[in-house]
Short mmCIF file of C-alpha atoms in Angstrom, two decimals:
data_model
loop_
_atom_site.label_atom_id
_atom_site.label_comp_id
_atom_site.label_asym_id
_atom_site.label_seq_id
_atom_site.Cartn_x
_atom_site.Cartn_y
_atom_site.Cartn_z
CA MET A 1106 24.72 -1.69 -10.52
CA SER A 1107 23.18 -5.15 -11.00
CA ASP A 1108 20.25 -5.64 -13.38
CA THR A 1109 18.78 -8.31 -11.07
CA PRO A 1110 15.55 -7.11 -9.41
CA PHE A 1111 15.98 -6.52 -5.68
CA PHE A 1112 13.47 -9.19 -4.66
CA GLU A 1113 15.30 -11.80 -6.76
CA SER A 1114 18.80 -10.82 -5.68
CA GLU A 1115 21.16 -12.76 -3.45
CA LEU A 1116 21.26 -9.73 -1.16
CA PHE A 1117 17.50 -9.90 -0.53
CA ALA A 1118 17.68 -13.65 0.11
CA GLU A 1119 20.54 -13.09 2.55
CA LEU A 1120 18.74 -10.30 4.40
CA LYS A 1121 15.61 -12.40 4.70
CA GLU A 1122 17.40 -15.54 5.84
CA ASP A 1123 19.23 -13.64 8.57
CA LEU A 1124 15.96 -12.60 10.18
CA THR A 1125 13.58 -15.52 9.75
CA GLN A 1126 14.01 -16.61 13.37
CA SER A 1127 13.56 -13.13 14.86
CA SER A 1128 10.62 -12.43 17.18
CA ARG A 1129 10.56 -8.84 15.92
CA PHE A 1130 9.18 -7.83 12.54
CA THR A 1131 11.56 -6.25 10.08
CA ALA A 1132 11.56 -3.77 7.24
CA THR A 1133 14.23 -3.21 4.61
CA TYR A 1134 14.74 0.32 3.32
CA ARG A 1135 16.81 1.60 0.44
CA ILE A 1136 18.67 4.69 1.64
CA ALA A 1137 20.44 7.16 -0.64
CA ALA A 1138 23.70 8.06 1.10
CA PRO A 1139 27.26 8.88 -0.01
CA ASP A 1140 28.94 6.59 2.55
CA TYR A 1141 28.34 3.99 5.25
CA GLU A 1142 28.37 6.42 8.18
CA GLU A 1143 25.77 8.68 6.60
CA ALA A 1144 23.64 5.66 5.73
CA ARG A 1145 23.82 4.43 9.33
CA LYS A 1146 22.90 7.88 10.62
CA LEU A 1147 19.84 7.98 8.34
CA ALA A 1148 18.91 4.40 9.29
CA PHE A 1149 18.98 5.28 12.98
CA GLY A 1150 16.81 8.27 12.18
CA ILE A 1151 14.27 5.85 10.70
CA CYS A 1152 14.43 3.73 13.87
CA VAL A 1153 13.46 6.73 15.98
CA GLU A 1154 11.05 8.47 13.61
CA GLN A 1155 9.00 5.37 12.90
CA THR A 1156 8.53 4.58 16.59
CA VAL A 1157 8.88 7.12 19.41
CA GLU A 1158 9.12 10.18 17.14
CA CYS A 1159 11.01 12.25 19.70
CA PRO A 1160 14.69 12.96 20.46
CA TYR A 1161 16.36 9.65 21.29
CA GLU A 1162 18.03 11.19 24.31
CA LEU A 1163 14.63 11.29 26.03
CA VAL A 1164 14.34 7.49 26.00
CA LYS A 1165 17.99 6.36 25.88
CA GLY A 1166 18.76 3.76 28.53
CA THR A 1167 15.09 3.09 29.27
CA PRO A 1168 12.92 0.06 28.37
CA ILE A 1169 11.35 2.21 25.64
CA GLY A 1170 14.72 2.98 24.14
CA ASP A 1171 15.81 -0.66 24.39
CA THR A 1172 12.67 -2.27 22.93
CA ILE A 1173 10.20 0.13 21.29
CA VAL A 1174 12.75 2.10 19.28
CA GLY A 1175 13.62 0.33 16.03
CA GLN A 1176 16.93 -1.52 15.87
CA ILE A 1177 19.33 -1.65 12.93
CA GLU A 1178 19.81 -5.35 12.19
CA ASP A 1179 21.80 -5.03 8.99
CA LEU A 1180 23.24 -2.38 6.71
CA LYS A 1181 24.66 -3.36 3.34
CA LYS A 1182 25.80 -1.42 0.31
CA ALA A 1183 23.40 -1.72 -2.61
CA GLU A 1184 25.17 0.24 -5.34
CA PRO A 1185 27.22 3.44 -5.39
CA GLY A 1186 25.32 6.03 -3.38
CA ALA A 1187 22.77 3.65 -1.87
CA TYR A 1188 22.47 1.19 1.02
CA TYR A 1189 19.93 -1.36 2.24
CA ALA A 1190 19.08 -1.02 5.91
CA THR A 1191 17.11 -3.76 7.65
CA ILE A 1192 15.41 -2.47 10.79
CA SER A 1193 13.47 -4.51 13.34
CA TYR A 1194 10.48 -3.38 15.40
CA ASP A 1195 8.72 -4.70 18.50
CA PRO A 1196 5.40 -6.43 17.56
CA THR A 1197 3.74 -5.21 20.77
CA ALA A 1198 4.25 -1.64 19.57
CA VAL A 1199 1.64 -2.03 16.83
CA GLY A 1200 -1.02 -3.46 19.15
CA ASN A 1201 -2.37 -5.90 16.52
CA GLU A 1202 -3.67 -2.99 14.42
CA MET A 1203 -3.10 -2.90 10.66
CA ALA A 1204 -3.13 0.90 10.53
CA GLU A 1205 -0.31 1.12 13.07
CA LEU A 1206 1.65 -1.63 11.33
CA LEU A 1207 1.59 0.39 8.11
CA ASN A 1208 2.38 3.58 10.01
CA MET A 1209 5.39 1.98 11.71
CA LEU A 1210 6.71 0.50 8.48
CA PHE A 1211 6.60 3.72 6.48
CA GLY A 1212 4.89 6.64 8.24
CA ASN A 1213 6.70 9.96 8.57
CA THR A 1214 9.78 8.49 6.90
CA SER A 1215 7.82 8.37 3.65
CA LEU A 1216 8.06 12.17 3.55
CA GLN A 1217 11.87 12.11 3.61
CA PRO A 1218 13.79 12.15 0.32
CA GLY A 1219 16.05 9.27 -0.63
CA ILE A 1220 14.33 6.60 1.50
CA LYS A 1221 12.23 3.79 0.02
CA LEU A 1222 10.54 0.88 1.79
CA MET A 1223 11.59 -2.20 -0.16
CA SER A 1224 10.08 -5.09 1.78
CA PHE A 1225 9.03 -6.29 5.21
CA ASP A 1226 8.86 -9.61 7.03
CA LEU A 1227 6.67 -10.71 9.92
CA PRO A 1228 7.49 -13.43 12.48
CA GLU A 1229 5.17 -16.43 12.48
CA ALA A 1230 3.37 -15.24 15.62
CA MET A 1231 2.09 -12.13 13.82
CA TYR A 1232 0.37 -14.00 10.99
CA ASP A 1233 -2.63 -14.75 13.21
CA ASN A 1234 -3.40 -11.03 13.14
CA TYR A 1235 -2.13 -10.31 9.63
CA PRO A 1236 -2.95 -13.29 7.37
CA GLY A 1237 -2.14 -11.31 4.23
CA PRO A 1238 -4.11 -9.82 1.33
CA ARG A 1239 -7.42 -11.35 0.38
CA PHE A 1240 -6.44 -11.69 -3.27
CA GLY A 1241 -2.69 -11.10 -3.54
CA ARG A 1242 -0.92 -10.17 -6.75
CA THR A 1243 -1.93 -13.38 -8.50
CA GLY A 1244 -5.55 -12.95 -7.47
CA LEU A 1245 -5.61 -9.37 -8.73
CA ARG A 1246 -4.21 -10.46 -12.07
CA ASP A 1247 -6.89 -13.16 -12.29
CA LEU A 1248 -9.62 -10.63 -11.44
CA CYS A 1249 -8.33 -8.20 -14.06
CA GLY A 1250 -7.47 -10.77 -16.70
CA VAL A 1251 -3.95 -9.35 -16.96
CA PRO A 1252 -1.49 -12.25 -16.57
CA ARG A 1253 1.61 -10.09 -17.00
CA GLY A 1254 2.73 -6.50 -17.36
CA PRO A 1255 1.21 -3.40 -15.76
CA ILE A 1256 -2.38 -3.36 -14.53
CA LEU A 1257 -3.90 -0.07 -15.65
CA MET A 1258 -6.47 1.91 -13.69
CA SER A 1259 -8.27 5.13 -14.53
CA ALA A 1260 -10.56 7.47 -12.59
CA ILE A 1261 -13.74 8.98 -13.99
CA LYS A 1262 -14.08 12.75 -13.55
CA PRO A 1263 -14.57 15.71 -13.27
CA LEU A 1264 -17.11 17.07 -10.81
CA GLY A 1265 -20.19 18.38 -12.59
CA ARG A 1266 -20.74 15.40 -14.91
CA SER A 1267 -24.08 13.61 -14.75
CA PRO A 1268 -24.39 9.89 -13.93
CA LYS A 1269 -25.08 9.18 -17.60
CA GLU A 1270 -21.97 11.09 -18.70
CA LEU A 1271 -19.84 9.30 -16.11
CA GLY A 1272 -21.31 5.99 -17.24
CA GLN A 1273 -20.27 6.81 -20.81
CA MET A 1274 -16.71 7.36 -19.57
CA VAL A 1275 -16.77 3.95 -17.91
CA TYR A 1276 -18.06 2.40 -21.14
CA ASP A 1277 -15.35 4.04 -23.25
CA LEU A 1278 -12.60 2.99 -20.85
CA ALA A 1279 -13.88 -0.58 -20.70
CA MET A 1280 -14.13 -0.74 -24.50
CA GLY A 1281 -10.54 0.44 -24.62
CA GLY A 1282 -9.45 -2.43 -22.38
CA CYS A 1283 -8.84 -0.59 -19.08
CA PRO A 1284 -9.16 -3.33 -16.42
CA ILE A 1285 -9.90 -1.15 -13.36
CA ILE A 1286 -12.10 1.95 -13.47
CA LYS A 1287 -12.80 3.95 -10.32
CA ASP A 1288 -14.79 6.94 -9.17
CA ASP A 1289 -12.65 9.99 -8.64
CA HIS A 1290 -12.18 10.60 -4.91
CA SER A 1291 -14.22 13.81 -5.18
CA LEU A 1292 -17.31 12.00 -6.49
CA MET A 1293 -19.51 11.30 -3.47
CA ASN A 1294 -23.24 12.13 -3.45
CA GLN A 1295 -23.54 15.48 -5.20
CA ASP A 1296 -26.92 16.56 -6.57
CA TYR A 1297 -25.72 16.34 -10.18
CA ALA A 1298 -24.34 12.80 -9.67
CA PRO A 1299 -26.22 11.08 -6.81
CA PHE A 1300 -24.34 8.07 -5.46
CA GLU A 1301 -26.83 5.30 -6.26
CA GLU A 1302 -27.72 6.60 -9.71
CA ARG A 1303 -24.04 7.06 -10.59
CA VAL A 1304 -23.12 3.55 -9.48
CA LEU A 1305 -26.06 2.06 -11.42
CA GLN A 1306 -25.11 3.88 -14.63
CA CYS A 1307 -21.48 2.78 -14.32
CA VAL A 1308 -22.38 -0.85 -13.59
CA MET A 1309 -24.73 -0.94 -16.61
CA ALA A 1310 -22.01 0.63 -18.77
CA LEU A 1311 -19.60 -2.15 -17.80
CA ALA A 1312 -22.20 -4.78 -18.64
CA ASP A 1313 -22.73 -3.22 -22.08
CA ALA A 1314 -19.01 -3.15 -22.76
CA LYS A 1315 -18.55 -6.75 -21.65
CA GLU A 1316 -21.36 -7.89 -23.96
CA LYS A 1317 -19.50 -6.35 -26.89
CA THR A 1318 -15.90 -7.27 -26.00
CA GLY A 1319 -16.32 -10.42 -23.91
CA LYS A 1320 -13.87 -8.96 -21.41
CA LYS A 1321 -14.67 -7.90 -17.86
CA SER A 1322 -13.43 -4.61 -16.45
CA MET A 1323 -13.96 -3.69 -12.80
CA TYR A 1324 -15.72 -0.59 -11.51
CA ILE A 1325 -14.79 0.68 -8.04
CA ALA A 1326 -17.30 3.04 -6.42
CA ASN A 1327 -16.14 5.75 -4.04
CA CYS A 1328 -18.10 5.00 -0.84
CA THR A 1329 -16.55 7.77 1.26
CA ALA A 1330 -19.09 9.40 3.58
CA ASP A 1331 -19.50 10.92 7.03
CA GLY A 1332 -19.25 8.51 9.94
CA LEU A 1333 -20.63 5.01 9.42
CA GLN A 1334 -22.63 6.11 6.40
CA PHE A 1335 -19.76 4.85 4.28
CA LEU A 1336 -20.78 1.29 5.20
CA ASP A 1337 -24.30 1.89 3.91
CA ARG A 1338 -22.87 3.13 0.63
CA ALA A 1339 -20.51 0.17 0.39
CA TYR A 1340 -23.31 -2.34 0.86
CA LYS A 1341 -25.51 -0.45 -1.59
CA ALA A 1342 -22.74 -0.36 -4.20
CA LYS A 1343 -22.26 -4.11 -3.81
CA GLU A 1344 -26.01 -4.66 -4.12
CA ILE A 1345 -26.13 -2.64 -7.35
CA GLY A 1346 -23.21 -4.61 -8.77
CA ALA A 1347 -20.05 -2.57 -8.28
CA ASP A 1348 -16.84 -4.52 -7.84
#
């Protein structure tokens, strides 16, 4: 097994070069399989599961089977017991929606053992709808002040803590150098930690820590709410000073 990272390997460069002119978008999966035939069988299962999600016999020989169902473009051995399968998908099948793009790349297949999404490539025509991340990896490192190595993140919890107690957690984490600090997903707008008061305490705690260390950590507020109320919370969190 090579020590070269997958994204820097000749195999990745070869897989990418083969598909740069394709009008379909592609995804490369690492599949654990004992031999080529089993790997191909699993790869075809991905083609079906990530698209029509029904027995292939129901669409075989139809326009759906010929276009919507994923197509195996390449299958190469990675190392003993593993293969890289590059599968292409029809751009019209995602309907210009990010949620469906993510679902098609790695939806139900993510629940299956031995399969890992390694990378994906979009044809030029799709970049109008998917221009890429706002910050990217480099931007996130700049925001966090972590030029190399892992970027750590911690959640504040548990339920039942007061805004002041949660703010103290944020302060301690920031003093310890944690670059990203987030509300636990269960912290919403409970009586013992109201949303606005909690966010204010956490933002002030970050400011105190920055004054002492000179380093900026980020605090991410959980804005989850019923219906469109989540937008109100998001705007309020931004107004208070959350990141």
